[in-house]
Short mmCIF file of C-alpha atoms in Angstrom, two decimals:
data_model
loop_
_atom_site.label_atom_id
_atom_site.label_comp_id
_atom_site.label_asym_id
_atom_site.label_seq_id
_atom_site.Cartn_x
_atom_site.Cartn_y
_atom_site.Cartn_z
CA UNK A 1 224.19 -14.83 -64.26
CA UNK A 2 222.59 -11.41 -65.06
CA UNK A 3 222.83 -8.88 -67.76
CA UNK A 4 221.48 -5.64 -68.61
CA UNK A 5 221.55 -5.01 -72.57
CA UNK A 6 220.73 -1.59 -73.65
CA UNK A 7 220.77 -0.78 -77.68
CA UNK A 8 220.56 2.52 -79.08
CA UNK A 9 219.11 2.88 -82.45
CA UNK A 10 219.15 6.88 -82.78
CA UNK A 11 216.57 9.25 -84.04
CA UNK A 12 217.11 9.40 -87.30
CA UNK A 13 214.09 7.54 -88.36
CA UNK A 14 214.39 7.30 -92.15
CA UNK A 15 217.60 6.12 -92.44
CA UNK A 16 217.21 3.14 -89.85
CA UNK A 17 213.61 1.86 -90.11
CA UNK A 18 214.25 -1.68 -92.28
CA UNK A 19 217.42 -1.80 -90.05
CA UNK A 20 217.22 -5.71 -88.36
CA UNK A 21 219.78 -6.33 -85.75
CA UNK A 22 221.09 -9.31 -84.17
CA UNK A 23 221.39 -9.44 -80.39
CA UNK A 24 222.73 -12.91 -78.83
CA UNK A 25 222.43 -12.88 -74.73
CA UNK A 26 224.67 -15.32 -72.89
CA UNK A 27 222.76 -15.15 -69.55
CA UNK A 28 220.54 -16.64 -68.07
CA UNK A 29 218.52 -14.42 -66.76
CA UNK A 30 218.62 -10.04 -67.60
CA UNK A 31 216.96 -6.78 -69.30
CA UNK A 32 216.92 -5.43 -72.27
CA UNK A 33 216.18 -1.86 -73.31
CA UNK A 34 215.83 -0.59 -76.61
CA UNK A 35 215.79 3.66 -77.12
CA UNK A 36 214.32 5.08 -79.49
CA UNK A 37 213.58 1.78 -81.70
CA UNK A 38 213.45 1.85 -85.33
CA UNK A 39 213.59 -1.58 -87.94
CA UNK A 40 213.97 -4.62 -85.46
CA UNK A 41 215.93 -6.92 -83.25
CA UNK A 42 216.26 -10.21 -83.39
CA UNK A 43 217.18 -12.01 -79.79
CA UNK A 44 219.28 -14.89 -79.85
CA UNK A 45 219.23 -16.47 -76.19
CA UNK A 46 222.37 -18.63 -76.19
CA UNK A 47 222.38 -19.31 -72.34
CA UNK A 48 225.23 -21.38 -71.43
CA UNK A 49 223.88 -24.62 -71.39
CA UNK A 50 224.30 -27.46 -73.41
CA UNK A 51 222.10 -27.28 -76.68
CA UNK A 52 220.75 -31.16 -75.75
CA UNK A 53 218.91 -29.72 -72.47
CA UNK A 54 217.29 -26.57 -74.25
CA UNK A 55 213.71 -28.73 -74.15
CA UNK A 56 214.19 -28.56 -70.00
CA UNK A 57 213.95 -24.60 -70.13
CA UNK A 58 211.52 -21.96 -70.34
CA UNK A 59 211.71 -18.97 -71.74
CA UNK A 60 209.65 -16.08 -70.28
CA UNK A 61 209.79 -12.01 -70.47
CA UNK A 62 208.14 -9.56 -67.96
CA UNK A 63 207.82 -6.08 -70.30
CA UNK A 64 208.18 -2.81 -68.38
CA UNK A 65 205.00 -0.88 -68.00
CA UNK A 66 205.72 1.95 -69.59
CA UNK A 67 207.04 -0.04 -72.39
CA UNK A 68 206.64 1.32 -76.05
CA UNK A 69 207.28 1.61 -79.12
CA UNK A 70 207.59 -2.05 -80.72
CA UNK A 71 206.13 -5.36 -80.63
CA UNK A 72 207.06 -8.81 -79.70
CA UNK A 73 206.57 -11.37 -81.89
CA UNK A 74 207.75 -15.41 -81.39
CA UNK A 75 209.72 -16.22 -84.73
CA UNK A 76 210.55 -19.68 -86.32
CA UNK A 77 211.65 -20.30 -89.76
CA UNK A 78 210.45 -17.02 -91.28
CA UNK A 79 206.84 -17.10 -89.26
CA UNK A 80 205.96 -14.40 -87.15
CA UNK A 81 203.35 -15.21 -83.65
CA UNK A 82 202.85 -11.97 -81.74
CA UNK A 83 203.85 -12.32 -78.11
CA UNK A 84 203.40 -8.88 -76.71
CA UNK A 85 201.31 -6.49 -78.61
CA UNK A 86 202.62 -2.57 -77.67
CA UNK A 87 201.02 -0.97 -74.66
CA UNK A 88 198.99 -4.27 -74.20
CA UNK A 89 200.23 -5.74 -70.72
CA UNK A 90 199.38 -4.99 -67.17
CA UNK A 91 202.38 -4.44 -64.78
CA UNK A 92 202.22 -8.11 -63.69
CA UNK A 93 202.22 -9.37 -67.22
CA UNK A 94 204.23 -12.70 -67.91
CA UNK A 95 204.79 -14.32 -71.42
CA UNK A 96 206.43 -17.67 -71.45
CA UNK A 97 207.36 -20.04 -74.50
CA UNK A 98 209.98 -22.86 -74.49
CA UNK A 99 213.01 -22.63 -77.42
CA UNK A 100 211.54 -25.10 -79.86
CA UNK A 101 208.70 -22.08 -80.15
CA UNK A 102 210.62 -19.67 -81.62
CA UNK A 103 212.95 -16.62 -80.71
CA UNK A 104 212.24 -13.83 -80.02
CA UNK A 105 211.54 -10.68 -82.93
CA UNK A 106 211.36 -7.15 -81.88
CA UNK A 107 209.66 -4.98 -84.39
CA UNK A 108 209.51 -1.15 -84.19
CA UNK A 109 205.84 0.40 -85.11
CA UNK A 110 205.34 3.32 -86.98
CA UNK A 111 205.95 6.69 -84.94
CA UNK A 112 205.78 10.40 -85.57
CA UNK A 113 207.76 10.80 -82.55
CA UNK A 114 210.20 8.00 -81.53
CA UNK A 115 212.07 10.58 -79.02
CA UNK A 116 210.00 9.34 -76.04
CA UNK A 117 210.10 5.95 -76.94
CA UNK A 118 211.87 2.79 -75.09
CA UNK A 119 211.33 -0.78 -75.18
CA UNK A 120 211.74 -2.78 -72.31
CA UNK A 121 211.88 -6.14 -70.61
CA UNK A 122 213.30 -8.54 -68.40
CA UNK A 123 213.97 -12.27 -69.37
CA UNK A 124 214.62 -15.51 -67.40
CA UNK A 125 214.80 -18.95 -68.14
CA UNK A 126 213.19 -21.31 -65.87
CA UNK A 127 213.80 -24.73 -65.20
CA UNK A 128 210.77 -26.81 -66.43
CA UNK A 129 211.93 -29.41 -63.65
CA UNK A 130 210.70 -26.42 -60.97
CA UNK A 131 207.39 -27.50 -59.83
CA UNK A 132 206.93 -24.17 -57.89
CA UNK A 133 208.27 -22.20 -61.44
CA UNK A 134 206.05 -24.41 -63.41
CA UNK A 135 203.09 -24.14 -60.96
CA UNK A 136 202.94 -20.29 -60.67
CA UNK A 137 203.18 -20.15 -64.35
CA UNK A 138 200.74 -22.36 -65.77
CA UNK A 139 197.92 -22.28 -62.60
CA UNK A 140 199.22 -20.27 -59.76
CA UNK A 141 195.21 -19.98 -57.98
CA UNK A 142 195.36 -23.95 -58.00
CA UNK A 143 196.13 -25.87 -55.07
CA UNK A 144 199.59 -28.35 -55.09
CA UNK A 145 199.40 -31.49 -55.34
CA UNK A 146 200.97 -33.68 -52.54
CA UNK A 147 204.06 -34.38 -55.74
CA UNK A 148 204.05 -30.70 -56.37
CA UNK A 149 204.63 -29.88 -52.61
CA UNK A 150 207.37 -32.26 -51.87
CA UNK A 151 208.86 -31.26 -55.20
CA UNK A 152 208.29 -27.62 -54.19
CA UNK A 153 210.23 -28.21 -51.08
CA UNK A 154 213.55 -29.46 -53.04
CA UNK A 155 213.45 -26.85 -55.39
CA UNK A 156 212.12 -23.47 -53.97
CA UNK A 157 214.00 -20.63 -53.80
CA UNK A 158 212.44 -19.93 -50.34
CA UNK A 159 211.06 -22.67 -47.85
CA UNK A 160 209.53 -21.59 -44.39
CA UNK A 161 207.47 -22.11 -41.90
CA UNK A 162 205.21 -19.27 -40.57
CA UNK A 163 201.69 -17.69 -40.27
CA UNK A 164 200.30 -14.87 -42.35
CA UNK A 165 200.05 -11.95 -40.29
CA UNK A 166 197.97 -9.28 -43.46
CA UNK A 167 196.88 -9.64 -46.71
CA UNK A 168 196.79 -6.14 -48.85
CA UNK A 169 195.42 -6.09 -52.27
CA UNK A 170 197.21 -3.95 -55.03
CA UNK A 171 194.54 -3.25 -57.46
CA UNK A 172 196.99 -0.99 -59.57
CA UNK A 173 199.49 -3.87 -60.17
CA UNK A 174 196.80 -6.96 -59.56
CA UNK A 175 198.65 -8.38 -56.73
CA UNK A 176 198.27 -9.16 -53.30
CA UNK A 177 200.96 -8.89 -50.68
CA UNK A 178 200.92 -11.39 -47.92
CA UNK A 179 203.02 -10.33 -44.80
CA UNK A 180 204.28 -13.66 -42.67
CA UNK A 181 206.03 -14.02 -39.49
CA UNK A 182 208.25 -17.02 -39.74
CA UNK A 183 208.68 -19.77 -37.38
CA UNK A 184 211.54 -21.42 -38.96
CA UNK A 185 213.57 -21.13 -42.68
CA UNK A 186 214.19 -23.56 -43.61
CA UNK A 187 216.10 -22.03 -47.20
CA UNK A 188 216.76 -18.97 -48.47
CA UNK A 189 218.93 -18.87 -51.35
CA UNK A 190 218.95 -14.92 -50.75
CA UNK A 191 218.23 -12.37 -48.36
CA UNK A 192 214.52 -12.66 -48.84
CA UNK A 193 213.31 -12.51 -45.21
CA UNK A 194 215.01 -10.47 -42.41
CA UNK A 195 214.97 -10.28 -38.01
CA UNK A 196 213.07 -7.18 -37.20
CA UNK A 197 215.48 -4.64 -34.93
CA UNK A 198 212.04 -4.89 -32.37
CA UNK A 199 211.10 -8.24 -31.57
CA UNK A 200 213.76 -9.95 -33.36
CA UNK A 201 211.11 -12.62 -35.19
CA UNK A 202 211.98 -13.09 -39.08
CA UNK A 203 209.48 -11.66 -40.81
CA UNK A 204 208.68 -10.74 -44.69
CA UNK A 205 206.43 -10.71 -47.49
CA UNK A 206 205.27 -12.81 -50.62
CA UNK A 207 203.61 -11.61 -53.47
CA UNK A 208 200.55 -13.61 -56.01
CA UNK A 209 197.86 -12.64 -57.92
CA UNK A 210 195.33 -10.87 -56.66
CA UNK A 211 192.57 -13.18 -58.76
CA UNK A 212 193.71 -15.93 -56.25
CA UNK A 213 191.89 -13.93 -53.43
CA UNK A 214 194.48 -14.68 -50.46
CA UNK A 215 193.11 -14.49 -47.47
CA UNK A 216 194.61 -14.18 -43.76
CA UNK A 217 193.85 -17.58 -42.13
CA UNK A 218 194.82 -18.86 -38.53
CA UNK A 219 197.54 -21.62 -38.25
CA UNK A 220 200.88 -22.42 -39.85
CA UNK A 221 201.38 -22.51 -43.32
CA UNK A 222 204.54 -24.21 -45.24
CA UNK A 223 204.86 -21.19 -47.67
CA UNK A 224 206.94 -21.90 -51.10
CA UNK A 225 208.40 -19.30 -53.90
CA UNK A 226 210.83 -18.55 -55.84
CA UNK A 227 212.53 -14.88 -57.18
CA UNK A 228 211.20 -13.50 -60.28
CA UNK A 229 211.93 -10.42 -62.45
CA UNK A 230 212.93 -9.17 -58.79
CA UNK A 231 210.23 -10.26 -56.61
CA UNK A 232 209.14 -12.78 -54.41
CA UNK A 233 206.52 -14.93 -55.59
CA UNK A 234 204.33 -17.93 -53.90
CA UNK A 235 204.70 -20.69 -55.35
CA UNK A 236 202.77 -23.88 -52.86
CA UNK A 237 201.70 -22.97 -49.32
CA UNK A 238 200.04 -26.28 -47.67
CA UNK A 239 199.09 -25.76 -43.85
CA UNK A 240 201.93 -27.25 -42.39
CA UNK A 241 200.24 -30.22 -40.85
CA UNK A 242 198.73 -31.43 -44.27
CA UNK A 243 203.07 -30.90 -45.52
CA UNK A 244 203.86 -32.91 -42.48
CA UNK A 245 201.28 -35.65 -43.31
CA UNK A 246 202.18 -35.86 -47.18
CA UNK A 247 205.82 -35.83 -46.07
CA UNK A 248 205.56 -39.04 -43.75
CA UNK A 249 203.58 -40.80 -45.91
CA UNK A 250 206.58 -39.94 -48.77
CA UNK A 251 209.04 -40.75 -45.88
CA UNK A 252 207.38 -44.20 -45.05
CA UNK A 253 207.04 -45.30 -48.87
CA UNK A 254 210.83 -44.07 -49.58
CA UNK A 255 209.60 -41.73 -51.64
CA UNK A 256 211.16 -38.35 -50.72
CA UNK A 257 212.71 -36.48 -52.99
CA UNK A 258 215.05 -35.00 -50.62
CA UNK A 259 215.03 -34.66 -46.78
CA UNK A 260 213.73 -31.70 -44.49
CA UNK A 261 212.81 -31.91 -41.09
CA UNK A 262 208.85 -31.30 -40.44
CA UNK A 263 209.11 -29.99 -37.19
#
């Protein structure tokens, strides 16, 4: 479930700046846009899960890049942790932090001129039992482990089979975009990859950090990911004979953790 929150505080400055407002968000995942911001916000998340499973999620926010005008701290019992400092994140900036961390305390700064000013983000919990989530979070240059594959595999948004057909490097938003033509899908929860009107092959991109230093390589790969903030992101991409060699080996000891075909 999505939700775009927008709050107005005006531009009256004097008369709202030790204003502190409470904003509680039901969904899971959604954006948040704050005009002309003056005092603060606090952000209750109050996703609709049960309060007992709250240790099994991840919090994280993707500011937008021309966001300004406040910062973002982490709060808990009356301490203050800066998160997001104004104007300092790059347009693939991620900040993650689980619920018993804190929530989440918007503070304007001091303006002259708040007219121009908007503060932005989008929020999503993730599942910390996501090994392609939790993988492209914590170290998305290192390579899966066989677990984190087969896990990967269960859990992806996104599992295919296919070879990378270009690699282009976005220096401006520090990502690379890998173009694949797919052999097989074998899940898409959405419309991720598409049949080109030419050829008919499925075909589509993935994006990851460009500090990973993708490059094309011959073969089939197993490629991973999962949606994020609106894009497609890698998550584990064995070649796709080492996936079919950790999957019989899983297979053979019963330890699967749910069935695919390896072609």
């Amino acid at each position: 479930m999505s939700l775009s929150f927008f709050f107005h505080s005006g531009l009256t400055h004097e008369s709202h700046r030790k204003d502190v407002e409470q904003v509680y968000l039901r969904c899971s995942e959604g954006t948040i846009e704050w005009m002309y911001p003056t005092g603060a916000l606090i952000v209750n998340l109050r996703p609709n899960i049960i309060s007992s499973s709250y240790k099994h999620w991840t919090v994280c926010i993707k500011p937008y890049k021309n966001s300004a005008g406040a910062n973002i701290y982490l709060e808990k019992t009356g301490e203050l942790k800066l998160l997001v400092q104004e104007g300092d994140h790059s347009p693939t900036s991620v900040y993650c932090f689980n619920f018993d961390q804190g929530g989440l305390f918007v503070e304007a700064t001091p303006q002259q001129d708040i007219s121009r000013k908007i503060t932005g983000f989008q929020y999503e919990l993730i599942s910390k039992g996501m090994a392609s989530d939790l993988h492209m979070i914590s170290a998305p240059c290192r390579p899966c482990s066989d677990t984190e594959v087969l896990l990967a595999v269960c859990s992806s948004d996104f599992v295919v089979r296919g070879t990378i057909q270009s690699v282009i490097n976005v220096e401006a938003q520090q990502d690379s975009v890998i173009s694949i033509n797919i052999n097989r899908i074998y899940r898409q929860k959405t419309r991720i990859f598409n049949s080109a009107e030419e050829n008919g092959r499925w075909q589509g991109q993935i994006k990851t950090l460009l500090q990973c230093g993708v490059k094309p390589g011959e073969g089939d790969f197993l490629f991973t990911g999962s949606m994020h903030f609106g894009e497609v992101r890698l998550g584990c991409a064995p070649r796709f004979k080492d996936f079919q060699r950790m999957y019989k080996e899983a297979k053979d000891k019963g330890l699967n953790p749910c069935e695919i075909g390896p072609d």
